[in-house]
PDB file of C-alpha atoms and ligand atoms in Angstrom:
ATOM      1  CA  UNK P  14      18.269  19.688  38.265  1.00 53.00           C
ATOM      2  CA  UNK P  15      19.473  16.338  38.143  1.00 60.00           C
ATOM      3  CA  UNK P  16      16.000  15.424  39.544  1.00 64.00           C
ATOM      4  CA  UNK P  17      14.333  16.618  36.746  1.00 63.00           C
ATOM      5  CA  UNK P  18      16.508  15.133  34.306  1.00 61.00           C
ATOM      6  CA  UNK P  19      15.906  11.608  35.861  1.00 62.00           C
ATOM      7  CA  UNK P  20      12.068  11.875  35.886  1.00 61.00           C
ATOM      8  CA  UNK P  21      12.008  12.986  32.463  1.00 54.00           C
ATOM      9  CA  UNK P  22      14.080   9.807  31.771  1.00 56.00           C
ATOM     10  CA  UNK P  23      11.558   7.860  33.312  1.00 54.00           C
ATOM     11  CA  UNK P  24       8.882   9.776  31.517  1.00 53.00           C
ATOM     12  CA  UNK P  25      10.566   8.437  28.309  1.00 54.00           C
ATOM     13  CA  UNK P  26      11.113   5.037  29.615  1.00 59.00           C
ATOM     14  CA  UNK P  27       7.102   4.842  30.171  1.00 54.00           C
ATOM     15  CA  UNK P  28       6.454   6.271  26.838  1.00 55.00           C
ATOM     16  CA  UNK P  29       8.450   4.447  24.792  1.00 52.00           C
ATOM     17  CA  UNK P  30       7.150   1.120  25.431  1.00 48.00           C
ATOM     18  CA  UNK P  31       3.247   2.727  24.936  1.00 48.00           C
ATOM     19  CA  UNK P  32       4.043   3.939  21.316  1.00 49.00           C
ATOM     20  CA  UNK P  33       5.960   0.472  20.274  1.00 44.00           C
ATOM     21  CA  UNK P  34       3.007  -1.351  21.932  1.00 43.00           C
ATOM     22  CA  UNK P  35       0.448   1.050  19.837  1.00 44.00           C
ATOM     23  CA  UNK P  36       2.684   0.297  16.501  1.00 43.00           C
ATOM     24  CA  UNK P  37       2.511  -3.497  17.008  1.00 42.00           C
ATOM     25  CA  UNK P  38      -1.149  -3.759  16.853  1.00 49.00           C
ATOM     26  CA  UNK P  39      -0.748  -3.581  13.083  1.00 49.00           C
ATOM     27  CA  UNK P  40      -3.819  -4.415  11.441  1.00 49.00           C
ATOM     28  CA  UNK P  41      -5.742  -1.525  10.714  1.00 48.00           C
ATOM     29  CA  UNK P  42      -8.822  -1.451  12.951  1.00 73.00           C
ATOM     30  CA  UNK P  43     -10.372   0.949  10.414  1.00 91.00           C
ATOM     31  CA  UNK P  44     -10.560  -1.890   8.004  1.00 95.00           C
ATOM     32  CA  UNK P  45     -12.496  -4.223  10.340  1.00 96.00           C
ATOM     33  CA  UNK P  46     -14.961  -1.182  11.101  1.00 95.00           C
ATOM     34  CA  UNK P  47     -15.488  -1.018   7.090  1.00 95.00           C
ATOM     35  CA  UNK P  48     -16.059  -4.715   6.863  1.00 95.00           C
ATOM     36  CA  UNK P  49     -18.840  -4.048   9.030  1.00 93.00           C
ATOM     37  CA  UNK P  50     -20.047  -0.292   7.768  1.00 93.00           C
ATOM     38  CA  UNK P  51     -20.071  -1.725   4.213  1.00 92.00           C
ATOM     39  CA  UNK P  52     -22.094  -4.727   5.142  1.00 89.00           C
ATOM     40  CA  UNK P  53     -19.514  -7.529   4.263  1.00 91.00           C
ATOM     41  CA  UNK P  54     -20.382  -9.166   7.326  1.00 89.00           C
ATOM     42  CA  UNK P  55     -24.153  -9.874   6.540  1.00 85.00           C
ATOM     43  CA  UNK P  56     -22.772 -12.480   3.889  1.00 86.00           C
ATOM     44  CA  UNK P  57     -19.060 -13.412   5.002  1.00 91.00           C
ATOM     45  CA  UNK P  58     -17.621 -14.487   8.400  1.00 92.00           C
ATOM     46  CA  UNK P  59     -14.124 -13.881   9.683  1.00 95.00           C
ATOM     47  CA  UNK P  60     -14.129 -16.836  12.142  1.00 94.00           C
ATOM     48  CA  UNK P  61     -10.641 -16.439  13.031  1.00 96.00           C
ATOM     49  CA  UNK P  62     -11.434 -12.690  14.381  1.00 95.00           C
ATOM     50  CA  UNK P  63     -14.831 -13.973  15.563  1.00 93.00           C
ATOM     51  CA  UNK P  64     -14.560 -12.036  18.917  1.00 93.00           C
ATOM     52  CA  UNK P  65     -13.363  -8.723  17.477  1.00 94.00           C
ATOM     53  CA  UNK P  66     -15.901  -9.131  14.506  1.00 93.00           C
ATOM     54  CA  UNK P  67     -18.974  -9.534  17.103  1.00 91.00           C
ATOM     55  CA  UNK P  68     -17.738  -6.406  19.006  1.00 92.00           C
ATOM     56  CA  UNK P  69     -17.369  -4.137  16.384  1.00 93.00           C
ATOM     57  CA  UNK P  70     -20.745  -5.124  15.016  1.00 91.00           C
ATOM     58  CA  UNK P  71     -22.313  -4.421  18.274  1.00 92.00           C
ATOM     59  CA  UNK P  72     -20.632  -1.193  18.579  1.00 92.00           C
ATOM     60  CA  UNK P  73     -21.714  -0.166  14.843  1.00 92.00           C
ATOM     61  CA  UNK P  74     -25.345  -1.577  15.896  1.00 91.00           C
ATOM     62  CA  UNK P  75     -25.567   0.574  18.859  1.00 93.00           C
ATOM     63  CA  UNK P  76     -24.026   3.858  17.157  1.00 92.00           C
ATOM     64  CA  UNK P  77     -26.354   3.547  14.142  1.00 90.00           C
ATOM     65  CA  UNK P  78     -29.392   2.321  15.865  1.00 88.00           C
ATOM     66  CA  UNK P  79     -29.675  -0.537  13.739  1.00 83.00           C
ATOM     67  CA  UNK P  80     -30.018  -4.108  14.043  1.00 80.00           C
ATOM     68  CA  UNK P  81     -27.413  -6.535  12.847  1.00 75.00           C
ATOM     69  CA  UNK P  82     -27.990 -10.204  11.860  1.00 68.00           C
ATOM     70  CA  UNK P  83     -27.867 -12.478  14.418  1.00 68.00           C
ATOM     71  CA  UNK P  84     -24.461 -14.476  14.884  1.00 64.00           C
ATOM     72  CA  UNK P  85     -23.872 -17.384  12.150  1.00 59.00           C
ATOM     73  CA  UNK P  86     -26.531 -16.352   9.781  1.00 62.00           C
ATOM     74  CA  UNK P  87     -23.585 -14.954   7.558  1.00 59.00           C
ATOM     75  CA  UNK P  88     -22.488 -18.787   6.921  1.00 61.00           C
ATOM     76  CA  UNK P  89     -25.118 -19.621   4.487  1.00 62.00           C
ATOM     77  CA  UNK P  90     -24.124 -17.103   1.736  1.00 72.00           C
ATOM     78  CA  UNK P  91     -20.817 -16.043   1.355  1.00 79.00           C
ATOM     79  CA  UNK P  92     -17.213 -17.729   2.156  1.00 89.00           C
ATOM     80  CA  UNK P  93     -15.090 -17.478   5.465  1.00 94.00           C
ATOM     81  CA  UNK P  94     -12.444 -14.821   4.737  1.00 96.00           C
ATOM     82  CA  UNK P  95      -9.788 -15.584   7.730  1.00 97.00           C
ATOM     83  CA  UNK P  96      -7.137 -16.747   5.065  1.00 97.00           C
ATOM     84  CA  UNK P  97      -8.407 -14.414   2.403  1.00 97.00           C
ATOM     85  CA  UNK P  98      -4.889 -12.854   2.391  1.00 98.00           C
ATOM     86  CA  UNK P  99      -3.231 -16.205   1.832  1.00 97.00           C
ATOM     87  CA  UNK P 100      -5.489 -17.051  -1.407  1.00 96.00           C
ATOM     88  CA  UNK P 101      -5.477 -13.487  -2.935  1.00 97.00           C
ATOM     89  CA  UNK P 102      -3.052 -10.680  -3.007  1.00 97.00           C
ATOM     90  CA  UNK P 103      -4.081  -7.126  -2.516  1.00 97.00           C
ATOM     91  CA  UNK P 104      -4.948  -6.281  -6.141  1.00 97.00           C
ATOM     92  CA  UNK P 105      -6.991  -9.551  -6.565  1.00 97.00           C
ATOM     93  CA  UNK P 106      -8.949  -8.440  -3.659  1.00 96.00           C
ATOM     94  CA  UNK P 107      -9.370  -5.028  -4.784  1.00 96.00           C
ATOM     95  CA  UNK P 108     -10.519  -5.912  -8.080  1.00 94.00           C
ATOM     96  CA  UNK P 109     -12.769  -8.836  -7.028  1.00 93.00           C
ATOM     97  CA  UNK P 110     -14.622  -6.491  -4.510  1.00 92.00           C
ATOM     98  CA  UNK P 111     -14.837  -3.819  -7.234  1.00 91.00           C
ATOM     99  CA  UNK P 112     -16.467  -6.035  -9.414  1.00 89.00           C
ATOM    100  CA  UNK P 113     -17.287  -9.526  -8.191  1.00 89.00           C
ATOM    101  CA  UNK P 114     -19.502 -10.763 -11.238  1.00 87.00           C
ATOM    102  CA  UNK P 115     -16.805 -12.040 -13.735  1.00 90.00           C
ATOM    103  CA  UNK P 116     -15.308 -14.128 -10.995  1.00 92.00           C
ATOM    104  CA  UNK P 117     -18.535 -15.988 -10.647  1.00 90.00           C
ATOM    105  CA  UNK P 118     -19.300 -19.307 -12.354  1.00 92.00           C
ATOM    106  CA  UNK P 119     -22.421 -19.191 -14.947  1.00 90.00           C
ATOM    107  CA  UNK P 120     -24.308 -22.163 -13.879  1.00 90.00           C
ATOM    108  CA  UNK P 121     -28.244 -21.870 -12.785  1.00 88.00           C
ATOM    109  CA  UNK P 122     -27.365 -21.947  -8.968  1.00 83.00           C
ATOM    110  CA  UNK P 123     -23.964 -19.829  -9.435  1.00 86.00           C
ATOM    111  CA  UNK P 124     -25.828 -17.236 -11.479  1.00 83.00           C
ATOM    112  CA  UNK P 125     -28.241 -16.238  -8.696  1.00 80.00           C
ATOM    113  CA  UNK P 126     -25.437 -15.944  -6.241  1.00 79.00           C
ATOM    114  CA  UNK P 127     -23.331 -13.515  -8.342  1.00 77.00           C
ATOM    115  CA  UNK P 128     -26.345 -11.431  -8.917  1.00 77.00           C
ATOM    116  CA  UNK P 129     -26.861 -11.112  -5.442  1.00 71.00           C
ATOM    117  CA  UNK P 130     -23.322 -10.101  -4.778  1.00 60.00           C
ATOM    118  CA  UNK P 131     -23.192  -8.064  -8.101  1.00 62.00           C
ATOM    119  CA  UNK P 132     -26.037  -5.483  -6.372  1.00 60.00           C
ATOM    120  CA  UNK P 133     -23.789  -5.571  -3.353  1.00 66.00           C
ATOM    121  CA  UNK P 134     -20.438  -4.488  -5.044  1.00 71.00           C
ATOM    122  CA  UNK P 135     -18.330  -2.061  -2.743  1.00 85.00           C
ATOM    123  CA  UNK P 136     -19.441   1.229  -3.061  1.00 88.00           C
ATOM    124  CA  UNK P 137     -17.120   3.996  -1.267  1.00 93.00           C
ATOM    125  CA  UNK P 138     -14.075   6.204  -1.381  1.00 95.00           C
ATOM    126  CA  UNK P 139     -10.686   5.460  -2.779  1.00 95.00           C
ATOM    127  CA  UNK P 140      -9.306   5.538   1.024  1.00 96.00           C
ATOM    128  CA  UNK P 141     -12.426   3.603   2.222  1.00 96.00           C
ATOM    129  CA  UNK P 142     -11.135   0.871  -0.601  1.00 96.00           C
ATOM    130  CA  UNK P 143      -7.380   1.033   0.169  1.00 96.00           C
ATOM    131  CA  UNK P 144      -7.818   0.529   4.171  1.00 95.00           C
ATOM    132  CA  UNK P 145     -10.762  -2.233   3.428  1.00 96.00           C
ATOM    133  CA  UNK P 146      -8.155  -4.079   1.058  1.00 97.00           C
ATOM    134  CA  UNK P 147      -5.093  -3.591   3.284  1.00 95.00           C
ATOM    135  CA  UNK P 148      -7.241  -5.177   6.276  1.00 96.00           C
ATOM    136  CA  UNK P 149      -8.178  -8.151   3.975  1.00 97.00           C
ATOM    137  CA  UNK P 150      -5.285  -9.036   2.428  1.00 97.00           C
ATOM    138  CA  UNK P 151      -3.403  -8.960   6.306  1.00 96.00           C
ATOM    139  CA  UNK P 152      -5.689 -12.032   7.214  1.00 97.00           C
ATOM    140  CA  UNK P 153      -3.656 -15.160   6.761  1.00 97.00           C
ATOM    141  CA  UNK P 154      -4.936 -17.413   9.352  1.00 97.00           C
ATOM    142  CA  UNK P 155      -5.637 -21.014   8.993  1.00 97.00           C
ATOM    143  CA  UNK P 156      -8.696 -22.161   6.795  1.00 95.00           C
ATOM    144  CA  UNK P 157     -12.093 -21.658   8.610  1.00 93.00           C
ATOM    145  CA  UNK P 158     -14.153 -22.872   5.823  1.00 91.00           C
ATOM    146  CA  UNK P 159     -16.666 -25.923   6.393  1.00 87.00           C
ATOM    147  CA  UNK P 160     -15.355 -28.751   4.532  1.00 87.00           C
ATOM    148  CA  UNK P 161     -18.596 -29.207   2.389  1.00 86.00           C
ATOM    149  CA  UNK P 162     -18.712 -25.608   1.307  1.00 88.00           C
ATOM    150  CA  UNK P 163     -19.323 -25.494  -2.550  1.00 87.00           C
ATOM    151  CA  UNK P 164     -17.551 -22.576  -4.143  1.00 91.00           C
ATOM    152  CA  UNK P 165     -19.360 -20.716  -6.897  1.00 90.00           C
ATOM    153  CA  UNK P 166     -16.026 -18.977  -7.985  1.00 92.00           C
ATOM    154  CA  UNK P 167     -14.071 -19.876 -11.449  1.00 92.00           C
ATOM    155  CA  UNK P 168     -10.861 -21.733 -10.407  1.00 87.00           C
ATOM    156  CA  UNK P 169      -7.972 -20.036 -10.394  1.00 78.00           C
ATOM    157  CA  UNK P 170      -9.152 -16.263 -10.793  1.00 77.00           C
TER     158      UNK P 170
HETATM  159  C1  LIG Z  20     -24.845 -10.231  -0.645  1.00 97.50           C
HETATM  160  C2  LIG Z  20     -23.559 -11.183  -0.026  1.00 97.50           C
HETATM  161  C3  LIG Z  20     -22.615 -10.682  -0.336  1.00 97.50           C
HETATM  162  C4  LIG Z  20     -21.903  -9.443   0.432  1.00 97.50           C
HETATM  163  C5  LIG Z  20     -22.743  -8.315   0.923  1.00 97.50           C
HETATM  164  C6  LIG Z  20     -20.266  -9.345   0.207  1.00 97.50           C
HETATM  165  N1  LIG Z  20     -20.072 -10.683  -0.308  1.00 97.50           N
HETATM  166 FE1  LIG Z  20     -17.921 -11.234  -0.867  1.00 97.50          FE
HETATM  167  N2  LIG Z  20     -18.768 -13.011  -1.536  1.00 97.50           N
HETATM  168  C7  LIG Z  20     -20.119 -13.170  -1.413  1.00 97.50           C
HETATM  169  C8  LIG Z  20     -20.053 -14.489  -2.464  1.00 97.50           C
HETATM  170  C9  LIG Z  20     -21.632 -15.534  -2.637  1.00 97.50           C
HETATM  171  C10 LIG Z  20     -18.679 -14.871  -2.693  1.00 97.50           C
HETATM  172  C11 LIG Z  20     -18.371 -16.174  -3.325  1.00 97.50           C
HETATM  173  C12 LIG Z  20     -18.078 -17.441  -2.438  1.00 97.50           C
HETATM  174  C13 LIG Z  20     -17.787 -18.487  -3.246  1.00 97.50           C
HETATM  175  O1  LIG Z  20     -18.879 -19.206  -3.781  1.00 97.50           O
HETATM  176  O2  LIG Z  20     -16.693 -18.881  -3.326  1.00 97.50           O
HETATM  177  C14 LIG Z  20     -18.014 -13.710  -2.250  1.00 97.50           C
HETATM  178  C15 LIG Z  20     -16.712 -13.907  -2.544  1.00 97.50           C
HETATM  179  C16 LIG Z  20     -15.740 -12.832  -1.750  1.00 97.50           C
HETATM  180  C17 LIG Z  20     -14.376 -12.785  -2.077  1.00 97.50           C
HETATM  181  C18 LIG Z  20     -13.455 -13.682  -2.745  1.00 97.50           C
HETATM  182  C19 LIG Z  20     -13.596 -15.077  -1.957  1.00 97.50           C
HETATM  183  C20 LIG Z  20     -12.381 -15.726  -2.358  1.00 97.50           C
HETATM  184  O3  LIG Z  20     -12.614 -17.053  -1.759  1.00 97.50           O
HETATM  185  O4  LIG Z  20     -11.586 -15.603  -3.329  1.00 97.50           O
HETATM  186  C21 LIG Z  20     -13.732 -11.390  -1.596  1.00 97.50           C
HETATM  187  C22 LIG Z  20     -12.652 -10.930  -1.057  1.00 97.50           C
HETATM  188  C23 LIG Z  20     -15.196 -10.797  -0.904  1.00 97.50           C
HETATM  189  N3  LIG Z  20     -16.074 -11.453  -1.031  1.00 97.50           N
HETATM  190  C24 LIG Z  20     -14.972  -9.624  -0.142  1.00 97.50           C
HETATM  191  C25 LIG Z  20     -16.308  -8.805   0.246  1.00 97.50           C
HETATM  192  C26 LIG Z  20     -16.192  -7.854   0.658  1.00 97.50           C
HETATM  193  C27 LIG Z  20     -15.125  -6.797   1.032  1.00 97.50           C
HETATM  194  C28 LIG Z  20     -17.526  -7.357   1.132  1.00 97.50           C
HETATM  195  C29 LIG Z  20     -18.161  -6.043   1.493  1.00 97.50           C
HETATM  196  C30 LIG Z  20     -17.813  -4.976   0.667  1.00 97.50           C
HETATM  197  C31 LIG Z  20     -18.468  -8.554   0.634  1.00 97.50           C
HETATM  198  N4  LIG Z  20     -17.568  -9.591   0.210  1.00 97.50           N
HETATM  199  C32 LIG Z  20     -19.813  -8.717   0.568  1.00 97.50           C
HETATM  200  C33 LIG Z  20     -21.432 -12.486  -1.094  1.00 97.50           C
HETATM  201  C34 LIG Z  20     -21.369 -11.625  -0.424  1.00 97.50           C
END
């Protein structure tokens, strides 16, 4: 009886740290997955998580039998989102992703950027949106944006 009891204790001692470790991983990987699935990666980088993003991209491409853009191409269009959770709260990210157009400046160059973006605005379920927004608002790394990047977004919105 004592033996059964102590092996049960051993089992618990083994399982508890496992459960804690998986809870600690925190950031929902489904959100990262949606970032790929909804093609956000085609214009945006998350350089602070570059390795994980690349892995997710490769897994997605393999699973769907599609080609993803070569590494680095995204830099030319969007903005790096490594620090987006520091710059916008969840509500602001949600409202931006739902309808980005009003956030853009309206000069010639930015107008065309906004149009391109507008066409690609988020399409998906409310759950997917929650998951994606949860992931993005948790990105609080240092900025990885190139110093010469000129934003097309209106200031402070
Ligand atoms: C067709 C290209 C394109 C795609 C696809 C795209 N974006 Fe963007 N996104 C942009 C551009 C351009 C900006 C504005 C960058 C700037 O000028 O500062 C932007 C800005 C943003 C911002 C605000 C950044 C800031 O600095 O405040 C967020 C958040 C964002 N995008 C999220 C997403 C998400 C989530 C997806 C996928 C559902 C996505 N984007 C897909 C082009 C794109």
